[in-house]
Tab-separated table of C-alpha atoms in Angstrom:
chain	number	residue	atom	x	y	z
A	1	UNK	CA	-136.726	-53.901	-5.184
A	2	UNK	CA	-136.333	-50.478	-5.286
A	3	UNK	CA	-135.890	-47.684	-3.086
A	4	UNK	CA	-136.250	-43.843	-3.101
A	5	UNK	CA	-134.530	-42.295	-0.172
A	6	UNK	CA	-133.969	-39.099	-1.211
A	7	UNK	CA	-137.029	-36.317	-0.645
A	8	UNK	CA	-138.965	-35.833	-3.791
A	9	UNK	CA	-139.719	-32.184	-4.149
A	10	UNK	CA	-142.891	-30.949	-5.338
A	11	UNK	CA	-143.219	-28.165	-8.220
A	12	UNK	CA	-145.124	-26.019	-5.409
A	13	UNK	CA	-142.826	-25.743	-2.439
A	14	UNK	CA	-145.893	-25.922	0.267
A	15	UNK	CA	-146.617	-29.206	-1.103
A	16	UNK	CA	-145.540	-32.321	1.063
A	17	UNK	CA	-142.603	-34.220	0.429
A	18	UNK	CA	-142.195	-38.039	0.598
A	19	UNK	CA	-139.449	-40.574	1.546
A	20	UNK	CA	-140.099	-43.854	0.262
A	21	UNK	CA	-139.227	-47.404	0.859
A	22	UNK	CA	-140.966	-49.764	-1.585
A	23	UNK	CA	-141.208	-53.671	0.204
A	24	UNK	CA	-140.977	-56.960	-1.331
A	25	UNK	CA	-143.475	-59.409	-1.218
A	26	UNK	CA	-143.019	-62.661	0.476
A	27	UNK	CA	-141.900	-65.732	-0.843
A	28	UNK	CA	-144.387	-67.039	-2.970
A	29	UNK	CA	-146.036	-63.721	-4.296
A	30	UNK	CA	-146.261	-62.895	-7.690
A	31	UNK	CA	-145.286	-59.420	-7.306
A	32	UNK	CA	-142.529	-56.787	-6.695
A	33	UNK	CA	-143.643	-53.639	-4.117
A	34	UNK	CA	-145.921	-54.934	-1.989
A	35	UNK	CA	-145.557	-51.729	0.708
A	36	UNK	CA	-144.527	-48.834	0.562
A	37	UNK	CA	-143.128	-46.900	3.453
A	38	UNK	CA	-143.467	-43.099	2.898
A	39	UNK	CA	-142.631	-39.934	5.709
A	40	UNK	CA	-144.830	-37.010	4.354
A	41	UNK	CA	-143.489	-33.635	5.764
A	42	UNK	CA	-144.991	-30.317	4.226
A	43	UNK	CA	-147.542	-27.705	4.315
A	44	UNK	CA	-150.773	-27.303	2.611
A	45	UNK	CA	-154.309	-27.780	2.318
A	46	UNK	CA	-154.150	-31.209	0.814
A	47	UNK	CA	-152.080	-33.744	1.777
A	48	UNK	CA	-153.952	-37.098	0.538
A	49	UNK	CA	-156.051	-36.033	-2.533
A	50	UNK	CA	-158.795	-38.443	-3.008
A	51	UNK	CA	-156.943	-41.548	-2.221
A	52	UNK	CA	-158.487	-44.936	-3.553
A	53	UNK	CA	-157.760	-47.389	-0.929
A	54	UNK	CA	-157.699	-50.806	-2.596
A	55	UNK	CA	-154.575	-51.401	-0.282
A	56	UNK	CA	-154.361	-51.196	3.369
A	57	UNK	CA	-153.223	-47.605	4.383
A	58	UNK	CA	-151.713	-46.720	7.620
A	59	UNK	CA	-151.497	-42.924	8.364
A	60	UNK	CA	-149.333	-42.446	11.547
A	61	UNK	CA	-149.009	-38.736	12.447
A	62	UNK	CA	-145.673	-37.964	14.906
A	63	UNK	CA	-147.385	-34.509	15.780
A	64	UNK	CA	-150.628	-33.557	16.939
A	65	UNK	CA	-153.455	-34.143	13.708
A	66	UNK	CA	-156.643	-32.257	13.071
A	67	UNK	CA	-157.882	-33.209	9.558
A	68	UNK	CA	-160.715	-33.142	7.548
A	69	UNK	CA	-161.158	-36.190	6.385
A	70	UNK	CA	-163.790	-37.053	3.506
A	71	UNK	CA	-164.575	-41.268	3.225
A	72	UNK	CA	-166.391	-41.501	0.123
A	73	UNK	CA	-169.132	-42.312	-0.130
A	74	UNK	CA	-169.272	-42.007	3.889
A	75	UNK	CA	-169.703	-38.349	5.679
A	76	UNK	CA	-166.938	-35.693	5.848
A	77	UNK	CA	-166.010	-36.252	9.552
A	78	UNK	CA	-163.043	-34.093	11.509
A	79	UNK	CA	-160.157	-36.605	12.660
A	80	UNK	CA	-158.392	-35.091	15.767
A	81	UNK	CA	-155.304	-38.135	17.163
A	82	UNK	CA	-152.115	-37.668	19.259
A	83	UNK	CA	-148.724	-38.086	17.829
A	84	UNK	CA	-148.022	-42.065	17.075
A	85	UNK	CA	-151.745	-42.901	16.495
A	86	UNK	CA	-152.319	-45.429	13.826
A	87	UNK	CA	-155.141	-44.260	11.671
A	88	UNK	CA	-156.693	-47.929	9.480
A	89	UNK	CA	-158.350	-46.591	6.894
A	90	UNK	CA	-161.120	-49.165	5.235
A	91	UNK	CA	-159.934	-50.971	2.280
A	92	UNK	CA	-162.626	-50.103	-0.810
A	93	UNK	CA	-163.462	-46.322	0.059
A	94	UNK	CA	-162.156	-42.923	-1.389
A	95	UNK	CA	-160.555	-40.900	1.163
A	96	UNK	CA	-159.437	-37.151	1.155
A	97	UNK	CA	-157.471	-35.267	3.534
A	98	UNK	CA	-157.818	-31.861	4.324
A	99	UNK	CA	-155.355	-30.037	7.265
A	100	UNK	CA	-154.501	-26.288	7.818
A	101	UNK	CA	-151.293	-27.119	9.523
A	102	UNK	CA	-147.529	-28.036	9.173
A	103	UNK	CA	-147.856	-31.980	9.635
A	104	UNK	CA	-145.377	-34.920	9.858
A	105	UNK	CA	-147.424	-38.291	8.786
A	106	UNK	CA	-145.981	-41.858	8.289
A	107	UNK	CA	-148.012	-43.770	5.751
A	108	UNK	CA	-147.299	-47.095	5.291
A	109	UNK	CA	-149.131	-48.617	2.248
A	110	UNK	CA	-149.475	-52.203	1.569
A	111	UNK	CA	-150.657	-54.898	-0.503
A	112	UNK	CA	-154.163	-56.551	0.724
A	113	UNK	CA	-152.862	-60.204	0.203
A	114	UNK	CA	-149.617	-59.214	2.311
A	115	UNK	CA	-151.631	-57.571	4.675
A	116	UNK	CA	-153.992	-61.015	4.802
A	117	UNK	CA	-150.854	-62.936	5.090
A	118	UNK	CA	-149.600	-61.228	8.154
A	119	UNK	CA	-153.217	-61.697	9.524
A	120	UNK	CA	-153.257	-64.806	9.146
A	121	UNK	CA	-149.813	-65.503	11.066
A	122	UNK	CA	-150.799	-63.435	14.263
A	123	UNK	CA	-154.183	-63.209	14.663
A	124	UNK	CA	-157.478	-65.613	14.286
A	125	UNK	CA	-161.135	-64.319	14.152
A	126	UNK	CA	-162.907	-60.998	13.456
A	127	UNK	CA	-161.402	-57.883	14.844
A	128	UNK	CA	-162.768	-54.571	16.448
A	129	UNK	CA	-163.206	-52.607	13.445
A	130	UNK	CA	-166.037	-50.179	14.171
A	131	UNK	CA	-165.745	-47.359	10.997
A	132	UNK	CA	-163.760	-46.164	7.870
A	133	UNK	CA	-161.023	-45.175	10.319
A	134	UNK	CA	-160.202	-46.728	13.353
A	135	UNK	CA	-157.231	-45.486	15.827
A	136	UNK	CA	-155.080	-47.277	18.009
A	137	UNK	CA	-153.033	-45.383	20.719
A	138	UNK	CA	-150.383	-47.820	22.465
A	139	UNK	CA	-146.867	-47.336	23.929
A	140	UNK	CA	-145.684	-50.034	21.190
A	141	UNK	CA	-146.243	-48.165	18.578
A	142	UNK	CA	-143.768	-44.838	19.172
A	143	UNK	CA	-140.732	-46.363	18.749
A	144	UNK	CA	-141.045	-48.982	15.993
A	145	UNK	CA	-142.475	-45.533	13.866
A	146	UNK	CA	-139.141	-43.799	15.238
A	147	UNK	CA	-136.389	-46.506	13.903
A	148	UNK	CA	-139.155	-46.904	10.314
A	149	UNK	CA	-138.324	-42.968	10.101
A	150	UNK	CA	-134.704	-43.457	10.885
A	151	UNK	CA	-133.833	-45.964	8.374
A	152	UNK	CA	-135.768	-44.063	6.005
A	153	UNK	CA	-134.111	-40.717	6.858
A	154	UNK	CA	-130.385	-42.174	7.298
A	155	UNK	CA	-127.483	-43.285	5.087
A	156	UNK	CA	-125.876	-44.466	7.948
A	157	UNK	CA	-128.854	-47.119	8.593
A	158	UNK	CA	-129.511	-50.262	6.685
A	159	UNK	CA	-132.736	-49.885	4.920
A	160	UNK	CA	-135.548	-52.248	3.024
A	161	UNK	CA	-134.834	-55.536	4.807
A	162	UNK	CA	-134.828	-53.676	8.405
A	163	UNK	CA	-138.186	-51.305	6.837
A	164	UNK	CA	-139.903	-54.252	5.784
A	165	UNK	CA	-139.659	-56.306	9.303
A	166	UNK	CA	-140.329	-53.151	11.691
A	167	UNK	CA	-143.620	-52.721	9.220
A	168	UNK	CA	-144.946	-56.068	9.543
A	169	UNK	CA	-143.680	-56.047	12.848
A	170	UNK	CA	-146.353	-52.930	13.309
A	171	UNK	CA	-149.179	-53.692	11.742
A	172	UNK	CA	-149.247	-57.780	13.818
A	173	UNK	CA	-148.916	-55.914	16.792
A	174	UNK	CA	-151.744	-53.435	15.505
A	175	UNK	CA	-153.991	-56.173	14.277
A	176	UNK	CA	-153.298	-58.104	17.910
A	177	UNK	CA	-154.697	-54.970	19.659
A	178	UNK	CA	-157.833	-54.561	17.274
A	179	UNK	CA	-158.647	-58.576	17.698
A	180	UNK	CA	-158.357	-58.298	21.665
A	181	UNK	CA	-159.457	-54.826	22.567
A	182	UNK	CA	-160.765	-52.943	19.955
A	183	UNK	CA	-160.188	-49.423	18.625
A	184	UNK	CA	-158.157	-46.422	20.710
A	185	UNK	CA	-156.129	-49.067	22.869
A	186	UNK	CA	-154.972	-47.645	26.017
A	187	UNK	CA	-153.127	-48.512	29.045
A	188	UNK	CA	-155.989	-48.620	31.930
A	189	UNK	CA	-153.078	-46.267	33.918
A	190	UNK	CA	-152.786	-43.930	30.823
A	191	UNK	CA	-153.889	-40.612	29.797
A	192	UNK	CA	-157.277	-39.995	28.002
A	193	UNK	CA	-157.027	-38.982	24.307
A	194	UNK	CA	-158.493	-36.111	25.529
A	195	UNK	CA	-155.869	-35.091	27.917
A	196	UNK	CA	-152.787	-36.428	26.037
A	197	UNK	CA	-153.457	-33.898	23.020
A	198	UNK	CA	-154.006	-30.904	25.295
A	199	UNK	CA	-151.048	-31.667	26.904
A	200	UNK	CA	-148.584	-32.631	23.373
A	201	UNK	CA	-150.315	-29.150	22.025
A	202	UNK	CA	-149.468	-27.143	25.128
A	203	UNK	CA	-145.659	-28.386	24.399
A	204	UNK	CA	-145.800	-27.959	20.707
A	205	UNK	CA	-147.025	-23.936	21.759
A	206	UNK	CA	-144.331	-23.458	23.851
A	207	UNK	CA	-141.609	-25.407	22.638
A	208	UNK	CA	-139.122	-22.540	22.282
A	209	UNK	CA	-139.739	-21.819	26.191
A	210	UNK	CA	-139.137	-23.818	29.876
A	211	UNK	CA	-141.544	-26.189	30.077
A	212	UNK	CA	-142.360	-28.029	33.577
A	213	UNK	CA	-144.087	-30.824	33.762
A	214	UNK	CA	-145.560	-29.396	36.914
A	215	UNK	CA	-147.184	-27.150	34.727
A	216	UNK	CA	-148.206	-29.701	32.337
A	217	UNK	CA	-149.691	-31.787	35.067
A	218	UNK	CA	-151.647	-28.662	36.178
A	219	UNK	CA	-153.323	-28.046	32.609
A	220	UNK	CA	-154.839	-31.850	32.852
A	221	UNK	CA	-155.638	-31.336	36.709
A	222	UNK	CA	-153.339	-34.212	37.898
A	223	UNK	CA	-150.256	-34.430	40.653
A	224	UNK	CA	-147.153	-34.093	38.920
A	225	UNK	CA	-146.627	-37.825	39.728
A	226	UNK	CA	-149.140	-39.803	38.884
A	227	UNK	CA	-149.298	-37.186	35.302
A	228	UNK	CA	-145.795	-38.324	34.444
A	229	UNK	CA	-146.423	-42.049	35.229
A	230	UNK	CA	-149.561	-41.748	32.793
A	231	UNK	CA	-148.335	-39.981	30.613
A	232	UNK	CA	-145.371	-42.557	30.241
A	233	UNK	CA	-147.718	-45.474	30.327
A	234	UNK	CA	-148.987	-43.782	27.168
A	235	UNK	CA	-146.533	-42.979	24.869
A	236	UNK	CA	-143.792	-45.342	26.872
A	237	UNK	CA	-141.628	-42.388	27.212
A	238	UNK	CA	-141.107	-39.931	30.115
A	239	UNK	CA	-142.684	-36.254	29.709
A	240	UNK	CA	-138.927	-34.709	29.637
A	241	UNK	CA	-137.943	-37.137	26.863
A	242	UNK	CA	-140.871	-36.505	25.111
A	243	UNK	CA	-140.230	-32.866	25.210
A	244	UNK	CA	-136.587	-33.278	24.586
A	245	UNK	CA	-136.976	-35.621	21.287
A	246	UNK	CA	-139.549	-32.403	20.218
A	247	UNK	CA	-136.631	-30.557	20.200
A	248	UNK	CA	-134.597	-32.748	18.396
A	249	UNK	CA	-136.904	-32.941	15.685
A	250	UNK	CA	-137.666	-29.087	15.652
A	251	UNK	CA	-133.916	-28.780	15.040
A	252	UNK	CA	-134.251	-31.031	12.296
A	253	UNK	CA	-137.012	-28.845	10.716
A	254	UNK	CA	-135.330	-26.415	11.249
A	255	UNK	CA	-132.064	-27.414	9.094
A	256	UNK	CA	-133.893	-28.756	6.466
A	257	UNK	CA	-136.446	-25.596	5.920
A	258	UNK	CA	-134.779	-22.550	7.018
A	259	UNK	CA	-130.634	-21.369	6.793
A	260	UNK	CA	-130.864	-20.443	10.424
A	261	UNK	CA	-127.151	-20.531	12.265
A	262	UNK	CA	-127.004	-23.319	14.634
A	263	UNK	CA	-126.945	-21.141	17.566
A	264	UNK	CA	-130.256	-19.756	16.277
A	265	UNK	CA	-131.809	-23.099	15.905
A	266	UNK	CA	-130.911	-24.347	19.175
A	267	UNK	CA	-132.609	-21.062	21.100
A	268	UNK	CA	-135.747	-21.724	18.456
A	269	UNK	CA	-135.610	-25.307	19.774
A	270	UNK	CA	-135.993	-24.045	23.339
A	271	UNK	CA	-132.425	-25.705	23.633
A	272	UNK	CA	-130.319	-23.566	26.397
A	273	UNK	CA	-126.888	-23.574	24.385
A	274	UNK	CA	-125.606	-24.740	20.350
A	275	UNK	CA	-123.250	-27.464	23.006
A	276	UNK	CA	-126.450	-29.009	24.290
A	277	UNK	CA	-128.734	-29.099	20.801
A	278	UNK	CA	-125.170	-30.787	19.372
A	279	UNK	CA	-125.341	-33.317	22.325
A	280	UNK	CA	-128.761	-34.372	22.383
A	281	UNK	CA	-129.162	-34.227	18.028
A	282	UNK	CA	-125.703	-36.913	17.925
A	283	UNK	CA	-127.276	-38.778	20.646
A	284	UNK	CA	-130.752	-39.419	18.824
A	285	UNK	CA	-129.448	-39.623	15.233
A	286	UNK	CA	-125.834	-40.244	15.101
A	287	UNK	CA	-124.250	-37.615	13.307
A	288	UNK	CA	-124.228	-33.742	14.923
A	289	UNK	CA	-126.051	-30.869	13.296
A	290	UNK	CA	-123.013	-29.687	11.110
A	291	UNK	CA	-122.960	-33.129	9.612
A	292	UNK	CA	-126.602	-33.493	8.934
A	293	UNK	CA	-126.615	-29.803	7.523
A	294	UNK	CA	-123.805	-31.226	5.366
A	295	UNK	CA	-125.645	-33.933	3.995
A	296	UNK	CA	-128.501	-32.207	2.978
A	297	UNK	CA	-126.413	-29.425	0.899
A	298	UNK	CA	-124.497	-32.732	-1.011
A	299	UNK	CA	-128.145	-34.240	-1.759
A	300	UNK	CA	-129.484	-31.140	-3.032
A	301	UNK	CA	-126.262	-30.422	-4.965
């Protein structure tokens, strides 16, 4: 097995970056690196250049997505998903990605047989699959991509064994959905796709700035109530800890891209002090911003 944790730069910095997990097959495969876990993070106008899916490939943004995507030889179509939408992409065709934007993706690549096998373990009969991409939106999903991204991300997490069960752990519970209800799964109490990316782009706009979820409510035309019980019932987290994790991750960015002081980062975050950024960042990784600062100067050096 083996295992790339570290981010492998490209030549041309506004190129994305991956961290990669490669999986083992089951017992009773031939093969080594039947998966492979990757988090893409850069900026550019391609991020998947003609991409020959002979593999299943999950593409799992965890921000807002609006990509051109080309399925050869189908039409050039333009994608538009939430955060934590799983995009299937049909085995067989030719796929490029075009985006204008700073995206985070998950891709998680695997093996047709293992994907078969896994099939064949959780689900019976034909499933829902209506195109070259087909989307599922569930509260599942958003935090079995959150500990895949951890482990990856980590030294302080254990990785392939853990990597290898949360994936197959996600893609039964995606093929589940698409055998019982079909693409862009839902919660009947949930927000529309619609709705939930005007909303997650209204927070990613003004992320740096008080956010209510009055307000937030009032941009979909909903009571504050029933908004945040929707919106919960969507991405099975509350609108303040949605916003709140934003932040986290912003922070993140922000150590990794820029030399910004801590104090900085945490005002860019729309955090109201460095003391509550340092809070909340230990809280959702473990180790404070100093630390994680830390460890990215000793990997680079």
């Amino acid at each position: 097995m083996t295992k790339i944790i570290e981010p492998i730069a490209h030549p041309d910095d506004t190129k994305p970056y991956r961290l990669r997990s490669r999986l083992n097959y089951p017992s009773g495969f031939d093969r080594v690196d039947t998966a492979c876990v990757s988090v893409i993070r850069g900026r550019g106008e391609e991020l998947l250049h003609t991409v020959e899916v002979d593999h299943e490939l999950l593409v799992i943004p965890t921000r807002p997505l609006r990509v051109s995507v080309s399925a050869i030889p189908a039409d050039t179509f333009i994608l538009r998903v939430c955060p934590y939408t799983v995009c299937l992409l049909q085995s067989g065709l030719k796929f490029d990605f075009d985006y204008a934007r700073c995206e985070e993706l998950l891709l998680i690549e695997v093996e047709s047989s293992w994907f078969s096998s896994v099939r064949a373990r959780c689900v019976s009969g034909d499933l829902n699959i209506s195109g070259p991409i087909d989307t599922i939106l569930h509260p599942d999903i958003p935090p079995l991509i959150h500990s895949i991204e951890r482990h990856l991300t980590f030294p302080q997490c254990p990785h392939e064994p853990y990597v290898e069960m949360l994936a197959e752990l996600l893609i039964a519970r995606i093929l589940w959905y698409l055998q019982n209800t079909g693409p862009q799964i839902m919660s009947s109490s949930g927000l529309t796709n619609g709705n939930l990316h005007t909303v997650l782009m209204r927070i990613e706009d003004q992320l740096d700035q008080c956010i209510l979820v009055s307000d937030l409510a009032r941009s979909v035309s909903m009571p504050p109530a029933r908004f945040t019980r929707a919106f919960k019932a969507t991405l099975g987290l509350s609108p303040q800890r949605y916003i709140l994790q934003r932040r986290v991750l912003r922070v993140q960015d922000l150590l990794e891209d820029t030399q910004m002081t801590l104090a900085d980062a945490a005002l860019e975050a729309g955090f109201s002090s460095q003391a509550h950024m340092t809070a909340m960042f230990a809280r959702q990784f473990g180790i404070t911003p100093g630390e994680y600062r830390k460890h990215l100067g000793s990997k680079a050096g």
